[in-house]
C-alpha positions as a Markdown table, in Angstrom:
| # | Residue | x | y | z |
|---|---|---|---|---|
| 1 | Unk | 49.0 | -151.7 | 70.8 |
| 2 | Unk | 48.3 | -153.0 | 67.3 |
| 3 | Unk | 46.7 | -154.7 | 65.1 |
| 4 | Unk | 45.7 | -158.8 | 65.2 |
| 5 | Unk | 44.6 | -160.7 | 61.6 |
| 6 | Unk | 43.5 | -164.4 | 61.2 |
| 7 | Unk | 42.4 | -166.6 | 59.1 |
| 8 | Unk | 40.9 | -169.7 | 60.0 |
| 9 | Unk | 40.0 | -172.4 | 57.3 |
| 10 | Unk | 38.3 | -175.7 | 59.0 |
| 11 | Unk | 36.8 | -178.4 | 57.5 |
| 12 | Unk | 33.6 | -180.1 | 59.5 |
| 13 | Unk | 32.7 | -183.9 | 59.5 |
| 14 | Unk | 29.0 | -184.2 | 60.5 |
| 15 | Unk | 29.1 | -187.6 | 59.2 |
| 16 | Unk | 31.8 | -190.2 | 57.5 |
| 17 | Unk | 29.7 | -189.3 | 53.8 |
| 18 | Unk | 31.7 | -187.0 | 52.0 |
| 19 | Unk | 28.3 | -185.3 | 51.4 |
| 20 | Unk | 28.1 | -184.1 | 55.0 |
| 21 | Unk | 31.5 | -181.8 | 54.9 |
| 22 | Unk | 31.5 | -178.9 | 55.0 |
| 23 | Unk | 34.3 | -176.1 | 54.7 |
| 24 | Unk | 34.4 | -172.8 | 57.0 |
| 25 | Unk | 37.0 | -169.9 | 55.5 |
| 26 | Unk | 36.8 | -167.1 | 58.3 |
| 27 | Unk | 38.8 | -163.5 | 58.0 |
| 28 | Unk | 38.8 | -162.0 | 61.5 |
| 29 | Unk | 40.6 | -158.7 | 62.1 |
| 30 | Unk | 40.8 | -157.3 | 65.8 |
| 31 | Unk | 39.1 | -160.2 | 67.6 |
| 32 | Unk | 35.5 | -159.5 | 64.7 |
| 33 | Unk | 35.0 | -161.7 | 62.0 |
| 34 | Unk | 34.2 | -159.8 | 59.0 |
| 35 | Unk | 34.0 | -162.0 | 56.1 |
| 36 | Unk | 32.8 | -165.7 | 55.8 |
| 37 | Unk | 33.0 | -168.7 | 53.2 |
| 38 | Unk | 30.5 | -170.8 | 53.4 |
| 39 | Unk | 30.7 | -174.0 | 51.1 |
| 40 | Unk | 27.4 | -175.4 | 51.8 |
| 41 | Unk | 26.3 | -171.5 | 51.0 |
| 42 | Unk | 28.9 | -171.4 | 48.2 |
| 43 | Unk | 29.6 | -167.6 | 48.5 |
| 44 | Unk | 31.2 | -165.1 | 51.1 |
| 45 | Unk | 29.1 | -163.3 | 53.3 |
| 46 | Unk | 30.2 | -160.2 | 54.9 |
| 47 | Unk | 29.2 | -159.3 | 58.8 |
| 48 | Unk | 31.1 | -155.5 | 58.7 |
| 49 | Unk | 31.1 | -153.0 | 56.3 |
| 50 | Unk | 34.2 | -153.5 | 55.0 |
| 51 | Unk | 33.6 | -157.6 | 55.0 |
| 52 | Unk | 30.1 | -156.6 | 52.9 |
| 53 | Unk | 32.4 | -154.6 | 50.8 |
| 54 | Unk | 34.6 | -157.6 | 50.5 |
| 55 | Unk | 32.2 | -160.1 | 50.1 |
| 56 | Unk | 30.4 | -158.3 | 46.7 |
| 57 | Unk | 33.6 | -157.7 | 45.1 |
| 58 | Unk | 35.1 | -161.4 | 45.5 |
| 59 | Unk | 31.7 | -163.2 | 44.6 |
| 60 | Unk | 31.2 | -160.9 | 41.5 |
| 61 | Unk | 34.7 | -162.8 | 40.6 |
| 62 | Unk | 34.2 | -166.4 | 38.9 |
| 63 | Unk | 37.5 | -167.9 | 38.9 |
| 64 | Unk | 38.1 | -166.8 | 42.5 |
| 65 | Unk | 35.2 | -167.8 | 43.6 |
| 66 | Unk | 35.7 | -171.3 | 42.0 |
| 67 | Unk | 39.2 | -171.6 | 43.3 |
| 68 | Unk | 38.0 | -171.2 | 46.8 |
| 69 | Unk | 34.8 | -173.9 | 46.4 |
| 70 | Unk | 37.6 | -175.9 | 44.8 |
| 71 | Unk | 38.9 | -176.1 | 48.4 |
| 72 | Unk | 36.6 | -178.4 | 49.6 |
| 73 | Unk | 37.2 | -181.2 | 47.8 |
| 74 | Unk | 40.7 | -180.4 | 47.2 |
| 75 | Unk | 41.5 | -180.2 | 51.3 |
| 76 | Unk | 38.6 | -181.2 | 53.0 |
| 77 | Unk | 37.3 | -184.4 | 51.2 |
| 78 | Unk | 41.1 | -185.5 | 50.3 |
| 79 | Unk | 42.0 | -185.6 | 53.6 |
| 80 | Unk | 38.7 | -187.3 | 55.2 |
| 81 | Unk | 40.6 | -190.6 | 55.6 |
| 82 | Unk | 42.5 | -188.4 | 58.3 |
| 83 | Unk | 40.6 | -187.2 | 59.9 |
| 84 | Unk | 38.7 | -190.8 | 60.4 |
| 85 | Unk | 41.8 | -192.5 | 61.1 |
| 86 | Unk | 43.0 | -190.1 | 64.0 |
C-alpha cells in the first residue's frame, strides 16, 4: 500500500586526499534505484527506463549539471575535517 521515494547523497573517503572522494547521489523509488550521480563519472546514469529518460534530459542541462558536481566540493570536501575527526 503505496509508494516509497529516497534519495540518498553520500560522500566516500577512500583516502584522507581530497582527491580520493568521491560523491554518490542515488534516486530509488519502490526499493529500485533508477537514476545515479556519479562524481568521479561526472554525469547521471539511468538503470530504468524512466531513470534513462531522466538521466538524458538532466545531463543535456549545463547549469544543473554543474550545480550538482558543485556538490562535491561544496559538501563533501568542506566537511572532510569531519569526517576525519569523528
Amino acid at each position: 500500500d503505496g509508494y516509497f521515494y529516497q534519495r540518498v547523497a553520500e560522500c566516500r573517503f577512500s583516502s584522507k586526499d581530497l582527491q580520493g572522494i568521491e560523491l554518490i547521489d542515488s534516486y530509488v523509488f519502490n526499493q529500485a534505484e533508477h537514476i545515479r550521480f556519479n562524481s568521479t563519472v561526472g554525469k547521471y546514469v539511468g538503470y530504468t527506463e524512466h531513470g534513462v529518460y531522466n538521466a538524458e534530459a538532466w545531463n543535456s542541462d549545463a547549469a544543473f549539471l554543474a550545480q550538482e558536481r558543485g556538490e562535491l566540493e561544496r559538501v563533501c570536501k568542506h566537511n572532510a575535517d569531519l569526517h576525519y575527526s569523528a
